[in-house]
mmCIF file of C-alpha atoms in Angstrom:
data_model
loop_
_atom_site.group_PDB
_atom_site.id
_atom_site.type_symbol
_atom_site.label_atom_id
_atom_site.label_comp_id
_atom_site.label_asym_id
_atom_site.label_seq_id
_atom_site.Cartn_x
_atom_site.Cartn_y
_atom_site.Cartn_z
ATOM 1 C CA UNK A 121 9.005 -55.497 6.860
ATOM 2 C CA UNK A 122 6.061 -53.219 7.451
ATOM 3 C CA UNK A 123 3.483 -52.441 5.245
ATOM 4 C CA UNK A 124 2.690 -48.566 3.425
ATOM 5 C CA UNK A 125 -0.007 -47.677 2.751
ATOM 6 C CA UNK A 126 0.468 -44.936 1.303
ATOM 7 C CA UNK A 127 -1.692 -42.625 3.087
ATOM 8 C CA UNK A 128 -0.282 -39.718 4.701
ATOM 9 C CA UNK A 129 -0.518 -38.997 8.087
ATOM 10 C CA UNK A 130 -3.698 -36.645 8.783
ATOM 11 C CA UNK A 131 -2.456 -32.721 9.390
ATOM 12 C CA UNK A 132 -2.336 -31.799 13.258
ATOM 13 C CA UNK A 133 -3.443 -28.587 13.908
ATOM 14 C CA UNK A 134 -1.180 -25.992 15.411
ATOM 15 C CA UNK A 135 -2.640 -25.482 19.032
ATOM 16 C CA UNK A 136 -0.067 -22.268 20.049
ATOM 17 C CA UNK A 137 -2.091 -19.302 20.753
ATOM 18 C CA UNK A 138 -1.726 -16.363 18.588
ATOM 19 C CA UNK A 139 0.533 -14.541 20.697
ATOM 20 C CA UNK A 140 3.164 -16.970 21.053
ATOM 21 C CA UNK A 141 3.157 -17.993 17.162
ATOM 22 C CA UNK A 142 5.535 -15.307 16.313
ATOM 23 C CA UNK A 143 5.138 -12.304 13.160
ATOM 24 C CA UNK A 144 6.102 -11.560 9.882
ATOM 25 C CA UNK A 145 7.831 -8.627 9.406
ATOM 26 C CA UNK A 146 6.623 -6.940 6.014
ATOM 27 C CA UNK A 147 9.190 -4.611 4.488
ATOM 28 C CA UNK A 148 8.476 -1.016 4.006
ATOM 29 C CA UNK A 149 9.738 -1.523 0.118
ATOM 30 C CA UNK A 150 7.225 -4.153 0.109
ATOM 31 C CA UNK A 151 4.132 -2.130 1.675
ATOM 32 C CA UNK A 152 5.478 0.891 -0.505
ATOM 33 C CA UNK A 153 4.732 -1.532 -3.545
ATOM 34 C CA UNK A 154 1.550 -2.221 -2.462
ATOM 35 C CA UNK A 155 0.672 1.010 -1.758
ATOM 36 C CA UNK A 156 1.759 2.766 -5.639
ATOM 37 C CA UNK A 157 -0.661 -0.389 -6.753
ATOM 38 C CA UNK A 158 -3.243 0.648 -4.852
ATOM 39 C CA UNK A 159 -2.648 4.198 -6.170
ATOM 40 C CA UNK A 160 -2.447 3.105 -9.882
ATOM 41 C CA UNK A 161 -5.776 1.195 -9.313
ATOM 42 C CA UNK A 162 -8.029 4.434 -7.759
ATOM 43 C CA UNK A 163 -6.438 6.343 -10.476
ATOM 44 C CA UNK A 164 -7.480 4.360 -13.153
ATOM 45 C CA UNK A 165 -7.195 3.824 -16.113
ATOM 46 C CA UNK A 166 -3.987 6.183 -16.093
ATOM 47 C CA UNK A 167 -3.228 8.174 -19.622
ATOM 48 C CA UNK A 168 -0.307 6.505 -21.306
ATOM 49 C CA UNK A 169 1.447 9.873 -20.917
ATOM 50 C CA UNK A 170 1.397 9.943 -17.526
ATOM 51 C CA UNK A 171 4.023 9.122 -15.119
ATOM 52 C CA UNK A 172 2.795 6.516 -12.689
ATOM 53 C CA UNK A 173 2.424 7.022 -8.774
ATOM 54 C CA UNK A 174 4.993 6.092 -6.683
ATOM 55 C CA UNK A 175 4.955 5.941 -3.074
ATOM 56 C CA UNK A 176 7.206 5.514 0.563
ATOM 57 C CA UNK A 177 6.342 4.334 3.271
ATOM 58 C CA UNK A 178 7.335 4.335 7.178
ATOM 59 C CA UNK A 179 6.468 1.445 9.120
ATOM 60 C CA UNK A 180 6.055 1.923 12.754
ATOM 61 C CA UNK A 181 5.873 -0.653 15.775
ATOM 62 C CA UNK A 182 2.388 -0.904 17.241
ATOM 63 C CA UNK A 183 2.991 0.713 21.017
ATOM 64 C CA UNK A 184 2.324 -2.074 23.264
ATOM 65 C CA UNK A 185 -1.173 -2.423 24.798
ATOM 66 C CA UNK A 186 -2.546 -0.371 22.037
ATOM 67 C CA UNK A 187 -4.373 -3.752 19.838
ATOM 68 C CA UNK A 188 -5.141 -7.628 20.028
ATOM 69 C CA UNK A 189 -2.370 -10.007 21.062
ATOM 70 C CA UNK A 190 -2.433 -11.419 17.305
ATOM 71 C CA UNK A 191 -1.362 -8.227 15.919
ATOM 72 C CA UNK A 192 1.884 -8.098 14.424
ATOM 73 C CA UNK A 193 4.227 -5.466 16.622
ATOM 74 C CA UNK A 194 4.709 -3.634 12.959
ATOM 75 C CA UNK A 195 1.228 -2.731 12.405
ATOM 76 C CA UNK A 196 1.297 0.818 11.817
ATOM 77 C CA UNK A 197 2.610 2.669 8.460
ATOM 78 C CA UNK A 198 2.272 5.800 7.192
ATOM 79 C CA UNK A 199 2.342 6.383 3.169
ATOM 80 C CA UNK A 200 2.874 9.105 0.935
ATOM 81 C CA UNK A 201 2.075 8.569 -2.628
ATOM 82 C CA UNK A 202 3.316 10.987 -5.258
ATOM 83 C CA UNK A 203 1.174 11.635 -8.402
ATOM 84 C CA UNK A 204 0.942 12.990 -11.505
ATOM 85 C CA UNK A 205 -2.515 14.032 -12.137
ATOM 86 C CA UNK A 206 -4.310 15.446 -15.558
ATOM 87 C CA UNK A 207 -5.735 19.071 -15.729
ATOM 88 C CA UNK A 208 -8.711 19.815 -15.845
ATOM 89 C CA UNK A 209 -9.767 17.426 -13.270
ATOM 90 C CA UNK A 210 -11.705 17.003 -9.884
ATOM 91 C CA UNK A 211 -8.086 17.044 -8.180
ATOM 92 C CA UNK A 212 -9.781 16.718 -4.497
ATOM 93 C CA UNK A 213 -11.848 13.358 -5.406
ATOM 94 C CA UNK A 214 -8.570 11.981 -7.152
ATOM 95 C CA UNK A 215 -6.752 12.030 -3.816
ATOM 96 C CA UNK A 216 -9.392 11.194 -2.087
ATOM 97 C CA UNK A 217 -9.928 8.281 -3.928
ATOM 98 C CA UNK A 218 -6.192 7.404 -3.960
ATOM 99 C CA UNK A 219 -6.336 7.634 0.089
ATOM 100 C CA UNK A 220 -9.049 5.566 0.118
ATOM 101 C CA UNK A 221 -7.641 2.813 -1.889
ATOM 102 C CA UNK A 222 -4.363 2.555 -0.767
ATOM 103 C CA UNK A 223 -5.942 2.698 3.167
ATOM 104 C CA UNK A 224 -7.849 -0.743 2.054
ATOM 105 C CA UNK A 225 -5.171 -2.300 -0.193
ATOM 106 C CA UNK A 226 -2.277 -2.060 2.591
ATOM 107 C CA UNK A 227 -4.779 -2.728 5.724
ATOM 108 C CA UNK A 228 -6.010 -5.758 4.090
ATOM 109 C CA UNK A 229 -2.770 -7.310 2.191
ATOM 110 C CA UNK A 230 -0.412 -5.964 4.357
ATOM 111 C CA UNK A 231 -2.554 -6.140 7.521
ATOM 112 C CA UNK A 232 -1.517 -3.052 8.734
ATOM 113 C CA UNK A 233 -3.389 0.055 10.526
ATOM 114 C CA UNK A 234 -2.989 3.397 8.017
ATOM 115 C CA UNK A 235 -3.511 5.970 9.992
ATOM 116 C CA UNK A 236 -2.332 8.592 7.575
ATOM 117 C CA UNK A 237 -1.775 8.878 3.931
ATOM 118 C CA UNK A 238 0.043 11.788 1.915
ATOM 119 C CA UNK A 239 -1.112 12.421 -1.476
ATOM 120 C CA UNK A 240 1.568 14.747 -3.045
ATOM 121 C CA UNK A 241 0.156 15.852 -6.483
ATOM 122 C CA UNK A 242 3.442 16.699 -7.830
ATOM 123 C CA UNK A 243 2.653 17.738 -11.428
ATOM 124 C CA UNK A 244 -0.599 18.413 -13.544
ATOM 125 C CA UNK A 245 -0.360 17.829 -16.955
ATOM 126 C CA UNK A 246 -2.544 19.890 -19.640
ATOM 127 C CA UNK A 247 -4.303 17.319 -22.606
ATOM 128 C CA UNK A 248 -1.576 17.032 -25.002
ATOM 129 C CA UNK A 249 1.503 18.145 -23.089
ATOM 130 C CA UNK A 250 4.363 16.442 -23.688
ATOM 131 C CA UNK A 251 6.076 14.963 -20.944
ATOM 132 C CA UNK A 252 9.055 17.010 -19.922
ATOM 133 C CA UNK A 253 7.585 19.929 -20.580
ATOM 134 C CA UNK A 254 7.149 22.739 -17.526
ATOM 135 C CA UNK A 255 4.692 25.526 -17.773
#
């Protein structure tokens, strides 16, 4: 009978190169998740009253040639992120903070290129509105 020792046998690293290791395909419900976070976050902290951002996305294949051999062939999506903002309110630097955000959040957790995001400010709400309410 042999002997064990217990020791494990020391980790070989994977010597494939990039391009041949295959992707991960994110899912757009996934990245749109990601995306309403990212939203929530630049918008915060958001009113209780307040409905919270919600956003869709459209994931596009990278064209081929366009970026580094490592890149995932869906590397592209486009967001639109619908809001409910309060009134009176810098409603240009909200969105633009919202872009911003979400830009960073998806490119870095989703590693994906945003070339374009939609803010849709879909409502403004007065102080003290009730929700519901339409002026």
């Amino acid at each position: 009978m042999g002997t064990d020792t217990g020791a494990a046998a020391p980790a070989v690293p994977d010597r494939t190169p990039p391009g041949e290791r295959g992707f991960t395909r994110i899912a757009d419900r996934v990245v749109a998740k990601i995306a309403a976070r990212a939203a929530r976050e630049a918008l915060a902290p958001l009113p209780q009253d307040l409905d919270p951002p919600h956003a869709t996305v459209n994931v596009r294949p990278r064209a081929r040639g366009t970026g580094p051999v490592e890149d995932s062939p869906f590397a592209t999506a486009r967001v639109r992120v619908v809001l409910e903002l309060e009134y009176p309110g810098d409603i240009g630097a909200r969105c633009a903070a919202v872009r911003r955000r979400v830009t960073e959040r998806v490119g870095t957790l989703a590693n994906m290129e945003v070339p374009e995001v939609v803010v849709e400010v879909e409502r403004l709400r007065l102080p003290g509105e009730r929700r519901g309410r339409t002026v």
